[in-house]
mmCIF file of C-alpha atoms and ligand atoms in Angstrom:
data_model
loop_
_atom_site.group_PDB
_atom_site.id
_atom_site.type_symbol
_atom_site.label_atom_id
_atom_site.label_comp_id
_atom_site.label_asym_id
_atom_site.label_seq_id
_atom_site.Cartn_x
_atom_site.Cartn_y
_atom_site.Cartn_z
ATOM 1 C CA UNK L 60 -5.907 11.621 -4.985
ATOM 2 C CA UNK L 61 -8.402 9.643 -7.048
ATOM 3 C CA UNK L 62 -11.578 10.072 -5.031
ATOM 4 C CA UNK L 63 -13.411 7.053 -6.451
ATOM 5 C CA UNK L 64 -12.666 4.005 -4.323
ATOM 6 C CA UNK L 65 -11.340 0.861 -5.956
ATOM 7 C CA UNK L 66 -13.718 -1.283 -3.934
ATOM 8 C CA UNK L 67 -16.884 -0.284 -2.143
ATOM 9 C CA UNK L 68 -18.585 -2.766 0.159
ATOM 10 C CA UNK L 69 -22.083 -1.681 1.168
ATOM 11 C CA UNK L 70 -23.974 -3.348 3.978
ATOM 12 C CA UNK L 71 -22.619 -6.817 3.162
ATOM 13 C CA UNK L 72 -24.346 -9.675 4.943
ATOM 14 C CA UNK L 73 -23.485 -13.345 4.552
ATOM 15 C CA UNK L 74 -26.004 -15.867 5.789
ATOM 16 C CA UNK L 75 -25.009 -19.515 6.051
ATOM 17 C CA UNK L 76 -27.412 -22.424 6.319
ATOM 18 C CA UNK L 77 -25.950 -24.747 8.907
ATOM 19 C CA UNK L 78 -27.078 -27.670 11.045
ATOM 20 C CA UNK L 79 -27.927 -25.059 13.694
ATOM 21 C CA UNK L 80 -30.151 -23.234 11.195
ATOM 22 C CA UNK L 81 -29.519 -20.033 9.288
ATOM 23 C CA UNK L 82 -26.744 -17.960 10.826
ATOM 24 C CA UNK L 83 -25.390 -14.560 9.823
ATOM 25 C CA UNK L 84 -21.591 -14.693 9.809
ATOM 26 C CA UNK L 85 -21.132 -11.229 8.263
ATOM 27 C CA UNK L 86 -23.711 -8.812 9.523
ATOM 28 C CA UNK L 87 -23.839 -5.490 7.704
ATOM 29 C CA UNK L 88 -20.269 -4.545 6.886
ATOM 30 C CA UNK L 89 -19.561 -1.362 4.887
ATOM 31 C CA UNK L 90 -16.210 0.054 3.846
ATOM 32 C CA UNK L 91 -14.200 1.345 0.920
ATOM 33 C CA UNK L 92 -10.699 0.526 -0.281
ATOM 34 C CA UNK L 93 -8.851 3.237 -2.216
ATOM 35 C CA UNK L 94 -5.937 2.722 -4.556
ATOM 36 C CA UNK L 95 -2.751 2.133 -2.596
ATOM 37 C CA UNK L 96 -4.420 1.667 0.798
ATOM 38 C CA UNK L 97 -3.428 -1.187 3.116
ATOM 39 C CA UNK L 98 -6.378 -1.875 5.403
ATOM 40 C CA UNK L 99 -6.021 -4.196 8.371
ATOM 41 C CA UNK L 100 -8.975 -6.285 9.568
ATOM 42 C CA UNK L 101 -8.489 -7.631 13.070
ATOM 43 C CA UNK L 102 -10.554 -9.614 15.533
ATOM 44 C CA UNK L 103 -10.560 -12.843 17.489
ATOM 45 C CA UNK L 104 -11.031 -16.249 15.938
ATOM 46 C CA UNK L 105 -14.538 -16.827 14.616
ATOM 47 C CA UNK L 106 -15.506 -13.164 14.254
ATOM 48 C CA UNK L 107 -16.113 -13.497 10.497
ATOM 49 C CA UNK L 108 -12.884 -12.261 8.879
ATOM 50 C CA UNK L 109 -12.503 -15.184 6.453
ATOM 51 C CA UNK L 110 -16.195 -15.403 5.575
ATOM 52 C CA UNK L 111 -16.144 -11.662 4.833
ATOM 53 C CA UNK L 112 -13.052 -11.823 2.655
ATOM 54 C CA UNK L 113 -14.327 -14.818 0.707
ATOM 55 C CA UNK L 114 -17.752 -13.198 0.292
ATOM 56 C CA UNK L 115 -16.146 -10.286 -1.595
ATOM 57 C CA UNK L 116 -15.266 -12.711 -4.413
ATOM 58 C CA UNK L 117 -18.285 -14.995 -3.798
ATOM 59 C CA UNK L 118 -15.976 -17.868 -3.047
ATOM 60 C CA UNK L 119 -18.504 -19.522 -0.763
ATOM 61 C CA UNK L 120 -20.911 -19.972 -3.696
ATOM 62 C CA UNK L 121 -20.087 -23.638 -4.114
ATOM 63 C CA UNK L 122 -21.694 -24.524 -0.802
ATOM 64 C CA UNK L 123 -25.113 -23.392 -2.166
ATOM 65 C CA UNK L 124 -26.098 -22.891 1.428
ATOM 66 C CA UNK L 125 -24.948 -19.306 1.302
ATOM 67 C CA UNK L 126 -26.926 -16.108 0.758
ATOM 68 C CA UNK L 127 -25.362 -12.690 0.303
ATOM 69 C CA UNK L 128 -26.998 -9.301 0.796
ATOM 70 C CA UNK L 129 -25.696 -5.835 0.007
ATOM 71 C CA UNK L 130 -23.259 -4.716 -2.691
ATOM 72 C CA UNK L 131 -19.590 -5.240 -3.429
ATOM 73 C CA UNK L 132 -18.753 -2.683 -6.108
ATOM 74 C CA UNK L 133 -15.430 -3.065 -7.913
ATOM 75 C CA UNK L 134 -14.795 -0.737 -10.848
ATOM 76 C CA UNK L 135 -18.520 -0.023 -11.338
ATOM 77 C CA UNK L 136 -19.530 -3.697 -11.240
ATOM 78 C CA UNK L 137 -21.381 -5.334 -8.385
ATOM 79 C CA UNK L 138 -19.501 -8.566 -7.756
ATOM 80 C CA UNK L 139 -22.467 -10.017 -5.851
ATOM 81 C CA UNK L 140 -24.675 -9.972 -8.952
ATOM 82 C CA UNK L 141 -22.069 -10.328 -11.694
ATOM 83 C CA UNK L 142 -22.386 -13.464 -13.890
ATOM 84 C CA UNK L 143 -19.889 -16.082 -12.736
ATOM 85 C CA UNK L 144 -17.977 -16.001 -16.031
ATOM 86 C CA UNK L 145 -17.248 -12.279 -15.574
ATOM 87 C CA UNK L 146 -16.436 -12.724 -11.899
ATOM 88 C CA UNK L 147 -13.907 -15.444 -12.804
ATOM 89 C CA UNK L 148 -12.082 -12.967 -15.023
ATOM 90 C CA UNK L 149 -11.672 -10.639 -12.016
ATOM 91 C CA UNK L 150 -10.635 -13.345 -9.545
ATOM 92 C CA UNK L 151 -6.912 -13.944 -9.586
ATOM 93 C CA UNK L 152 -6.377 -11.156 -12.100
ATOM 94 C CA UNK L 153 -7.608 -7.842 -10.714
ATOM 95 C CA UNK L 154 -8.356 -9.152 -7.224
ATOM 96 C CA UNK L 155 -6.178 -11.911 -5.760
ATOM 97 C CA UNK L 156 -6.736 -13.751 -2.529
ATOM 98 C CA UNK L 157 -4.275 -15.564 -0.305
ATOM 99 C CA UNK L 158 -6.153 -18.116 1.766
ATOM 100 C CA UNK L 159 -5.542 -18.930 5.386
ATOM 101 C CA UNK L 160 -5.193 -22.617 4.502
ATOM 102 C CA UNK L 161 -2.807 -23.171 1.554
ATOM 103 C CA UNK L 162 -3.855 -26.765 0.967
ATOM 104 C CA UNK L 163 -7.299 -25.621 -0.225
ATOM 105 C CA UNK L 164 -5.982 -23.513 -3.074
ATOM 106 C CA UNK L 165 -3.193 -25.500 -4.693
ATOM 107 C CA UNK L 166 -4.153 -28.102 -7.233
ATOM 108 C CA UNK L 167 -2.512 -31.431 -6.251
ATOM 109 C CA UNK L 168 -2.223 -32.708 -9.827
ATOM 110 C CA UNK L 169 -0.201 -29.822 -11.276
ATOM 111 C CA UNK L 170 3.334 -28.773 -10.423
ATOM 112 C CA UNK L 171 3.808 -25.492 -8.567
ATOM 113 C CA UNK L 172 5.459 -23.974 -11.638
ATOM 114 C CA UNK L 173 2.609 -25.075 -13.854
ATOM 115 C CA UNK L 174 0.085 -23.347 -11.628
ATOM 116 C CA UNK L 175 1.994 -20.066 -11.494
ATOM 117 C CA UNK L 176 2.722 -20.204 -15.232
ATOM 118 C CA UNK L 177 -0.959 -20.696 -15.984
ATOM 119 C CA UNK L 178 -1.815 -17.493 -14.088
ATOM 120 C CA UNK L 179 0.913 -15.580 -15.944
ATOM 121 C CA UNK L 180 -0.056 -16.902 -19.375
ATOM 122 C CA UNK L 181 -3.735 -16.264 -18.832
ATOM 123 C CA UNK L 182 -3.580 -12.869 -17.175
ATOM 124 C CA UNK L 183 -0.339 -11.391 -18.431
ATOM 125 C CA UNK L 184 -0.428 -13.060 -21.851
ATOM 126 C CA UNK L 185 3.138 -14.355 -21.470
ATOM 127 C CA UNK L 186 4.618 -17.079 -23.658
ATOM 128 C CA UNK L 187 5.322 -20.476 -22.062
ATOM 129 C CA UNK L 188 9.037 -19.726 -21.887
ATOM 130 C CA UNK L 189 8.587 -16.237 -20.407
ATOM 131 C CA UNK L 190 6.096 -17.553 -17.848
ATOM 132 C CA UNK L 191 8.482 -20.335 -16.771
ATOM 133 C CA UNK L 192 11.327 -17.851 -16.271
ATOM 134 C CA UNK L 193 9.077 -15.468 -14.356
ATOM 135 C CA UNK L 194 7.714 -18.316 -12.162
ATOM 136 C CA UNK L 195 11.273 -19.207 -11.089
ATOM 137 C CA UNK L 196 11.968 -15.532 -10.375
ATOM 138 C CA UNK L 197 8.818 -15.161 -8.251
ATOM 139 C CA UNK L 198 9.528 -18.344 -6.279
ATOM 140 C CA UNK L 199 13.013 -16.998 -5.527
ATOM 141 C CA UNK L 200 11.575 -13.653 -4.456
ATOM 142 C CA UNK L 201 9.213 -15.346 -2.054
ATOM 143 C CA UNK L 202 12.122 -17.145 -0.373
ATOM 144 C CA UNK L 203 11.858 -20.629 -1.888
ATOM 145 C CA UNK L 204 15.360 -22.135 -2.056
ATOM 146 C CA UNK L 205 16.529 -23.664 -5.384
ATOM 147 C CA UNK L 206 13.510 -22.255 -7.222
ATOM 148 C CA UNK L 207 14.657 -23.749 -10.565
ATOM 149 C CA UNK L 208 14.192 -27.221 -9.032
ATOM 150 C CA UNK L 209 11.170 -26.495 -6.839
ATOM 151 C CA UNK L 210 9.282 -25.064 -9.806
ATOM 152 C CA UNK L 211 8.787 -28.629 -11.099
ATOM 153 C CA UNK L 212 7.588 -30.071 -7.795
ATOM 154 C CA UNK L 213 4.022 -30.900 -6.818
ATOM 155 C CA UNK L 214 2.195 -29.443 -3.782
ATOM 156 C CA UNK L 215 2.557 -32.668 -1.732
ATOM 157 C CA UNK L 216 6.358 -32.422 -2.072
ATOM 158 C CA UNK L 217 6.353 -29.079 -0.244
ATOM 159 C CA UNK L 218 6.014 -28.413 3.481
ATOM 160 C CA UNK L 219 3.043 -26.361 4.744
ATOM 161 C CA UNK L 220 5.181 -23.215 4.892
ATOM 162 C CA UNK L 221 6.478 -23.783 1.351
ATOM 163 C CA UNK L 222 2.930 -24.355 0.092
ATOM 164 C CA UNK L 223 1.881 -21.094 1.694
ATOM 165 C CA UNK L 224 4.744 -19.311 -0.066
ATOM 166 C CA UNK L 225 3.832 -20.906 -3.410
ATOM 167 C CA UNK L 226 0.273 -19.703 -2.959
ATOM 168 C CA UNK L 227 1.492 -16.192 -2.162
ATOM 169 C CA UNK L 228 3.639 -16.334 -5.301
ATOM 170 C CA UNK L 229 0.568 -17.254 -7.348
ATOM 171 C CA UNK L 230 -1.525 -14.484 -5.824
ATOM 172 C CA UNK L 231 1.121 -11.841 -6.450
ATOM 173 C CA UNK L 232 2.248 -13.043 -9.879
ATOM 174 C CA UNK L 233 -0.568 -11.307 -11.747
ATOM 175 C CA UNK L 234 0.142 -8.014 -9.951
ATOM 176 C CA UNK L 235 -3.465 -7.521 -8.837
ATOM 177 C CA UNK L 236 -5.070 -4.150 -8.149
ATOM 178 C CA UNK L 237 -6.357 -5.545 -4.864
ATOM 179 C CA UNK L 238 -4.823 -8.274 -2.751
ATOM 180 C CA UNK L 239 -6.952 -9.899 -0.073
ATOM 181 C CA UNK L 240 -4.510 -11.556 2.307
ATOM 182 C CA UNK L 241 -6.214 -13.758 4.910
ATOM 183 C CA UNK L 242 -3.623 -14.513 7.618
ATOM 184 C CA UNK L 243 -1.032 -14.868 4.832
ATOM 185 C CA UNK L 244 1.915 -15.627 7.055
ATOM 186 C CA UNK L 245 0.391 -17.820 9.775
ATOM 187 C CA UNK L 246 2.323 -20.987 8.938
ATOM 188 C CA UNK L 247 5.648 -19.260 8.345
ATOM 189 C CA UNK L 248 8.645 -18.587 10.533
ATOM 190 C CA UNK L 249 9.515 -15.035 11.518
ATOM 191 C CA UNK L 250 12.217 -14.392 8.896
ATOM 192 C CA UNK L 251 10.094 -15.559 5.975
ATOM 193 C CA UNK L 252 7.116 -13.700 7.410
ATOM 194 C CA UNK L 253 9.144 -10.479 7.374
ATOM 195 C CA UNK L 254 10.282 -11.102 3.764
ATOM 196 C CA UNK L 255 6.722 -11.647 2.585
ATOM 197 C CA UNK L 256 5.424 -8.562 4.365
ATOM 198 C CA UNK L 257 8.231 -6.596 2.755
ATOM 199 C CA UNK L 258 7.245 -7.905 -0.663
ATOM 200 C CA UNK L 259 3.596 -6.966 -0.134
ATOM 201 C CA UNK L 260 4.602 -3.473 0.998
ATOM 202 C CA UNK L 261 6.927 -3.142 -1.999
ATOM 203 C CA UNK L 262 4.180 -4.095 -4.469
ATOM 204 C CA UNK L 263 1.959 -1.621 -2.700
ATOM 205 C CA UNK L 264 4.559 1.119 -3.056
ATOM 206 C CA UNK L 265 5.653 0.368 -6.625
ATOM 207 C CA UNK L 266 2.373 -0.717 -8.226
ATOM 208 C CA UNK L 267 -0.083 1.030 -5.930
ATOM 209 C CA UNK L 268 -1.596 -2.399 -5.124
ATOM 210 C CA UNK L 269 -4.286 -2.048 -2.452
ATOM 211 C CA UNK L 270 -4.347 -4.648 0.302
ATOM 212 C CA UNK L 271 -6.986 -5.983 2.647
ATOM 213 C CA UNK L 272 -4.827 -7.563 5.322
ATOM 214 C CA UNK L 273 -6.611 -9.951 7.665
ATOM 215 C CA UNK L 274 -4.782 -10.968 10.792
ATOM 216 C CA UNK L 275 -4.767 -11.697 14.507
ATOM 217 C CA UNK L 276 -1.415 -9.979 14.750
ATOM 218 C CA UNK L 277 -1.815 -6.366 15.821
ATOM 219 C CA UNK L 278 1.973 -5.958 15.715
ATOM 220 C CA UNK L 279 1.988 -6.553 11.947
ATOM 221 C CA UNK L 280 -0.983 -4.227 11.538
ATOM 222 C CA UNK L 281 0.870 -1.412 13.270
ATOM 223 C CA UNK L 282 3.807 -1.903 10.895
ATOM 224 C CA UNK L 283 2.140 -2.087 7.504
ATOM 225 C CA UNK L 284 -1.483 -0.874 7.576
ATOM 226 C CA UNK L 285 -2.760 2.603 6.792
ATOM 227 C CA UNK L 286 -5.990 2.035 8.678
ATOM 228 C CA UNK L 287 -7.616 -0.680 10.755
ATOM 229 C CA UNK L 288 -11.088 -2.137 11.196
ATOM 230 C CA UNK L 289 -11.874 -4.109 14.306
ATOM 231 C CA UNK L 290 -14.373 -6.916 13.749
ATOM 232 C CA UNK L 291 -16.560 -8.629 16.293
ATOM 233 C CA UNK L 292 -19.369 -11.117 15.567
ATOM 234 C CA UNK L 293 -19.604 -10.208 11.893
ATOM 235 C CA UNK L 294 -19.603 -6.434 12.353
ATOM 236 C CA UNK L 295 -17.063 -3.659 12.585
ATOM 237 C CA UNK L 296 -17.042 -2.127 16.063
ATOM 238 C CA UNK L 297 -14.256 0.423 15.546
ATOM 239 C CA UNK L 298 -12.471 1.900 12.530
ATOM 240 C CA UNK L 299 -9.560 4.336 12.534
ATOM 241 C CA UNK L 300 -6.229 5.197 11.029
ATOM 242 C CA UNK L 301 -3.574 2.901 12.445
ATOM 243 C CA UNK L 302 -1.839 5.594 14.512
ATOM 244 C CA UNK L 303 -5.093 6.761 16.012
ATOM 245 C CA UNK L 304 -6.342 3.272 16.799
ATOM 246 C CA UNK L 305 -3.217 2.425 18.770
ATOM 247 C CA UNK L 306 -3.031 5.836 20.468
ATOM 248 C CA UNK L 307 -6.710 6.267 21.341
ATOM 249 C CA UNK L 308 -8.649 3.029 21.053
ATOM 250 C CA UNK L 309 -12.205 3.815 22.134
ATOM 251 C CA UNK L 310 -14.085 0.507 22.088
ATOM 252 C CA UNK L 311 -13.603 -1.760 25.129
ATOM 253 C CA UNK L 312 -13.067 -4.669 22.702
ATOM 254 C CA UNK L 313 -10.276 -2.847 20.833
ATOM 255 C CA UNK L 314 -8.739 -1.865 24.153
ATOM 256 C CA UNK L 315 -8.798 -5.529 25.195
ATOM 257 C CA UNK L 316 -7.160 -6.654 21.925
ATOM 258 C CA UNK L 317 -4.401 -4.049 22.271
ATOM 259 C CA UNK L 318 -3.793 -5.007 25.893
ATOM 260 C CA UNK L 319 -3.426 -8.624 24.750
ATOM 261 C CA UNK L 320 -0.367 -7.876 22.577
ATOM 262 C CA UNK L 321 2.629 -9.536 24.223
ATOM 263 C CA UNK L 322 5.246 -6.947 25.182
ATOM 264 C CA UNK L 323 8.794 -7.653 24.031
ATOM 265 C CA UNK L 324 10.303 -5.817 26.939
ATOM 266 C CA UNK L 325 7.981 -7.467 29.483
ATOM 267 C CA UNK L 326 9.226 -10.000 31.992
ATOM 268 C CA UNK L 327 8.581 -13.678 31.286
ATOM 269 C CA UNK L 328 6.305 -13.681 34.290
ATOM 270 C CA UNK L 329 4.069 -10.843 33.040
ATOM 271 C CA UNK L 330 0.555 -12.173 32.689
ATOM 272 C CA UNK L 331 -0.895 -11.798 29.210
ATOM 273 C CA UNK L 332 -4.192 -9.914 29.212
ATOM 274 C CA UNK L 333 -7.121 -12.032 28.070
ATOM 275 C CA UNK L 334 -10.523 -10.613 27.138
ATOM 276 C CA UNK L 335 -13.145 -12.060 29.488
ATOM 277 C CA UNK L 336 -15.451 -14.743 28.119
ATOM 278 C CA UNK L 337 -15.820 -16.268 24.675
ATOM 279 C CA UNK L 338 -17.146 -15.066 21.343
ATOM 280 C CA UNK L 339 -20.850 -16.080 21.483
ATOM 281 C CA UNK L 340 -22.144 -18.635 19.012
ATOM 282 C CA UNK L 341 -23.697 -17.234 15.824
ATOM 283 C CA UNK L 342 -26.959 -18.897 16.771
ATOM 284 C CA UNK L 343 -26.965 -16.985 20.050
ATOM 285 C CA UNK L 344 -26.073 -13.393 19.138
ATOM 286 C CA UNK L 345 -26.756 -10.909 21.961
ATOM 287 C CA UNK L 346 -29.785 -8.707 21.442
ATOM 288 C CA UNK L 347 -28.299 -5.254 22.049
ATOM 289 C CA UNK L 348 -24.608 -4.471 21.635
ATOM 290 C CA UNK L 349 -22.920 -7.618 20.313
ATOM 291 C CA UNK L 350 -20.045 -7.201 22.815
ATOM 292 C CA UNK L 351 -22.343 -6.631 25.841
ATOM 293 C CA UNK L 352 -21.978 -10.161 27.219
ATOM 294 C CA UNK L 353 -18.208 -9.669 27.650
ATOM 295 C CA UNK L 354 -17.991 -5.949 28.299
ATOM 296 C CA UNK L 355 -17.079 -4.719 31.793
ATOM 297 C CA UNK L 356 -19.028 -1.488 31.160
ATOM 298 C CA UNK L 357 -22.269 -3.017 29.850
ATOM 299 C CA UNK L 358 -25.567 -1.882 31.373
ATOM 300 C CA UNK L 359 -29.278 -2.235 30.581
ATOM 301 C CA UNK L 360 -29.023 -0.007 27.512
ATOM 302 C CA UNK L 361 -26.213 -2.131 26.059
ATOM 303 C CA UNK L 362 -28.078 -5.377 26.720
ATOM 304 C CA UNK L 363 -31.237 -4.143 25.021
ATOM 305 C CA UNK L 364 -30.387 -1.713 22.243
ATOM 306 C CA UNK L 365 -27.808 -1.991 19.504
ATOM 307 C CA UNK L 366 -25.542 1.080 19.266
ATOM 308 C CA UNK L 367 -24.932 2.719 15.880
ATOM 309 C CA UNK L 368 -21.485 3.310 14.432
ATOM 310 C CA UNK L 369 -20.655 6.900 15.402
ATOM 311 C CA UNK L 370 -17.970 9.064 13.837
ATOM 312 C CA UNK L 371 -15.988 10.680 16.634
ATOM 313 C CA UNK L 372 -13.209 12.183 14.535
ATOM 314 C CA UNK L 373 -12.478 12.290 10.793
ATOM 315 C CA UNK L 374 -11.754 8.651 9.925
ATOM 316 C CA UNK L 375 -12.388 7.338 13.443
ATOM 317 C CA UNK L 376 -15.717 5.646 14.226
ATOM 318 C CA UNK L 377 -16.878 3.476 17.077
ATOM 319 C CA UNK L 378 -19.962 1.407 17.857
ATOM 320 C CA UNK L 379 -20.412 1.739 21.613
ATOM 321 C CA UNK L 380 -23.024 3.529 23.740
ATOM 322 C CA UNK L 381 -20.562 4.592 26.387
ATOM 323 C CA UNK L 382 -17.265 5.227 24.585
ATOM 324 C CA UNK L 383 -17.185 8.881 25.688
ATOM 325 C CA UNK L 384 -17.658 8.127 29.396
ATOM 326 C CA UNK L 385 -15.412 5.065 29.361
ATOM 327 C CA UNK L 386 -12.608 7.165 27.907
ATOM 328 C CA UNK L 387 -13.159 10.235 30.077
ATOM 329 C CA UNK L 388 -10.736 10.700 32.970
ATOM 330 C CA UNK L 389 -13.500 9.555 35.334
ATOM 331 C CA UNK L 390 -14.121 6.406 33.235
ATOM 332 C CA UNK L 391 -10.426 5.553 33.080
ATOM 333 C CA UNK L 392 -10.114 5.990 36.829
ATOM 334 C CA UNK L 393 -12.872 3.373 37.237
ATOM 335 C CA UNK L 394 -10.665 1.127 35.107
ATOM 336 C CA UNK L 395 -13.586 -0.866 33.841
ATOM 337 C CA UNK L 396 -14.818 -1.929 37.288
ATOM 338 C CA UNK L 397 -16.110 -5.420 37.752
ATOM 339 C CA UNK L 398 -17.909 -7.243 34.999
ATOM 340 C CA UNK L 399 -21.291 -5.649 34.337
ATOM 341 C CA UNK L 400 -20.789 -3.525 37.428
ATOM 342 C CA UNK L 401 -20.143 -0.029 36.062
ATOM 343 C CA UNK L 402 -23.272 1.727 34.868
ATOM 344 C CA UNK L 403 -22.984 4.640 32.452
ATOM 345 C CA UNK L 404 -26.591 5.352 31.525
HETATM 346 N N1 LIG E 6 -18.957 -23.089 5.824
HETATM 347 C C1 LIG E 6 -19.415 -22.710 7.009
HETATM 348 N N2 LIG E 6 -20.568 -23.193 7.497
HETATM 349 C C2 LIG E 6 -21.060 -22.815 8.698
HETATM 350 N N3 LIG E 6 -20.483 -21.904 9.500
HETATM 351 C C3 LIG E 6 -19.332 -21.380 9.071
HETATM 352 C C4 LIG E 6 -18.739 -21.743 7.818
HETATM 353 N N4 LIG E 6 -17.587 -21.023 7.673
HETATM 354 C C5 LIG E 6 -17.484 -20.266 8.788
HETATM 355 N N5 LIG E 6 -18.529 -20.469 9.618
HETATM 356 C C6 LIG E 6 -18.767 -19.799 10.902
HETATM 357 O O1 LIG E 6 -18.748 -18.399 10.634
HETATM 358 C C7 LIG E 6 -18.110 -17.715 11.711
HETATM 359 C C8 LIG E 6 -16.985 -16.876 11.174
HETATM 360 O O2 LIG E 6 -15.952 -17.732 10.737
HETATM 361 P P1 LIG E 6 -14.622 -17.198 10.053
HETATM 362 O O3 LIG E 6 -13.908 -18.383 9.532
HETATM 363 O O4 LIG E 6 -14.961 -16.132 9.091
HETATM 364 O O5 LIG E 6 -13.853 -16.565 11.297
HETATM 365 P P2 LIG E 6 -12.414 -15.877 11.329
HETATM 366 O O6 LIG E 6 -12.602 -14.526 11.913
HETATM 367 O O7 LIG E 6 -11.801 -15.965 9.987
HETATM 368 O O8 LIG E 6 -11.627 -16.785 12.382
HETATM 369 P P3 LIG E 6 -10.072 -17.231 12.404
HETATM 370 O O9 LIG E 6 -9.355 -16.067 12.968
HETATM 371 O O10 LIG E 6 -10.058 -18.424 13.297
HETATM 372 O O11 LIG E 6 -9.655 -17.548 11.006
HETATM 373 C C9 LIG E 6 -17.680 -18.770 12.718
HETATM 374 O O12 LIG E 6 -18.673 -18.842 13.724
HETATM 375 C C10 LIG E 6 -17.656 -20.038 11.896
HETATM 376 O O13 LIG E 6 -17.944 -21.151 12.710
HETATM 377 MG MG1 LIG E 7 -10.156 -16.917 9.239
#
């Protein structure tokens, strides 16, 4: 295996200047992506998944109220300090991104075909005719009916789900080395969702395309990802291979997310587990462990001192003071106790 990672993110922080002042939406995230890996990033709404994925390509630059810290190294170049002209050559060519909201990334004044063809002509040096043929082929692959007609339509003529598919077609058309997919299938029905996941997995298998797959859907993660990172308030709180994360989740937050997955075989009257409380506002981040305000195991230590990410097994790390006791047979018997009621210090 090539031991040099394709992408190395080191202590990435993204600060945003908002009406509430300066907030830190991504707060010290580090990870690597190797060739051919599919990494899942999961976490509740507002935990910083989109800001993190857009920060990798500096796509928040236009707001000029953004400040990045750390390094994002892709093929020996730090994307955070690279001149914009060089970064543009990487965006959409070597690293593609599928946005959560398709309407933000399609240009309303060009036809869908035109936009895909432009990517192919620019990045794959195809002729106009070749690019047009390939665009129709890609639209068909992505499940767009009558692609030879749809190729000439404009974004406003397509439904939200169709727009999302067109955007996915654009992102995949240049066969990137890394695909960042931010909730790529949110607006799509189950059949199309399955087709698109299959296509991503196929490109991963055939071309060795690496994928950073951002989602709420732990079911999808368990199907396609090699490893998973659990995000909470701009930080990773647990990282593991997919099998290990689902078999032995150690962080109370991860355990809560896994318990919240609806069970197919469950009765309609089964109550869905919900993690207590809400994600705190970025302008009110807890002092110690970021999850302490919602954690049933939190004690004085958790409220006052931030835990470090600790490696508990090769490839499995967790950021929790009490993971060992919580997951001991005694801890499990306590079952979490009442909120803030079980002390482990
Ligand atoms: N342009 C912005 N200006 C100010 N705050 C922002 C901006 N974009 C995002 N945020 C804040 O940053 C935090 C992280 O948002 P982000 O969109 O990354 O969450 P997410 O994990 O992608 O959520 P979801 O699952 O709903 O997509 C949130 O508190 C959000 O309100
Ligand atoms: Mg998001």
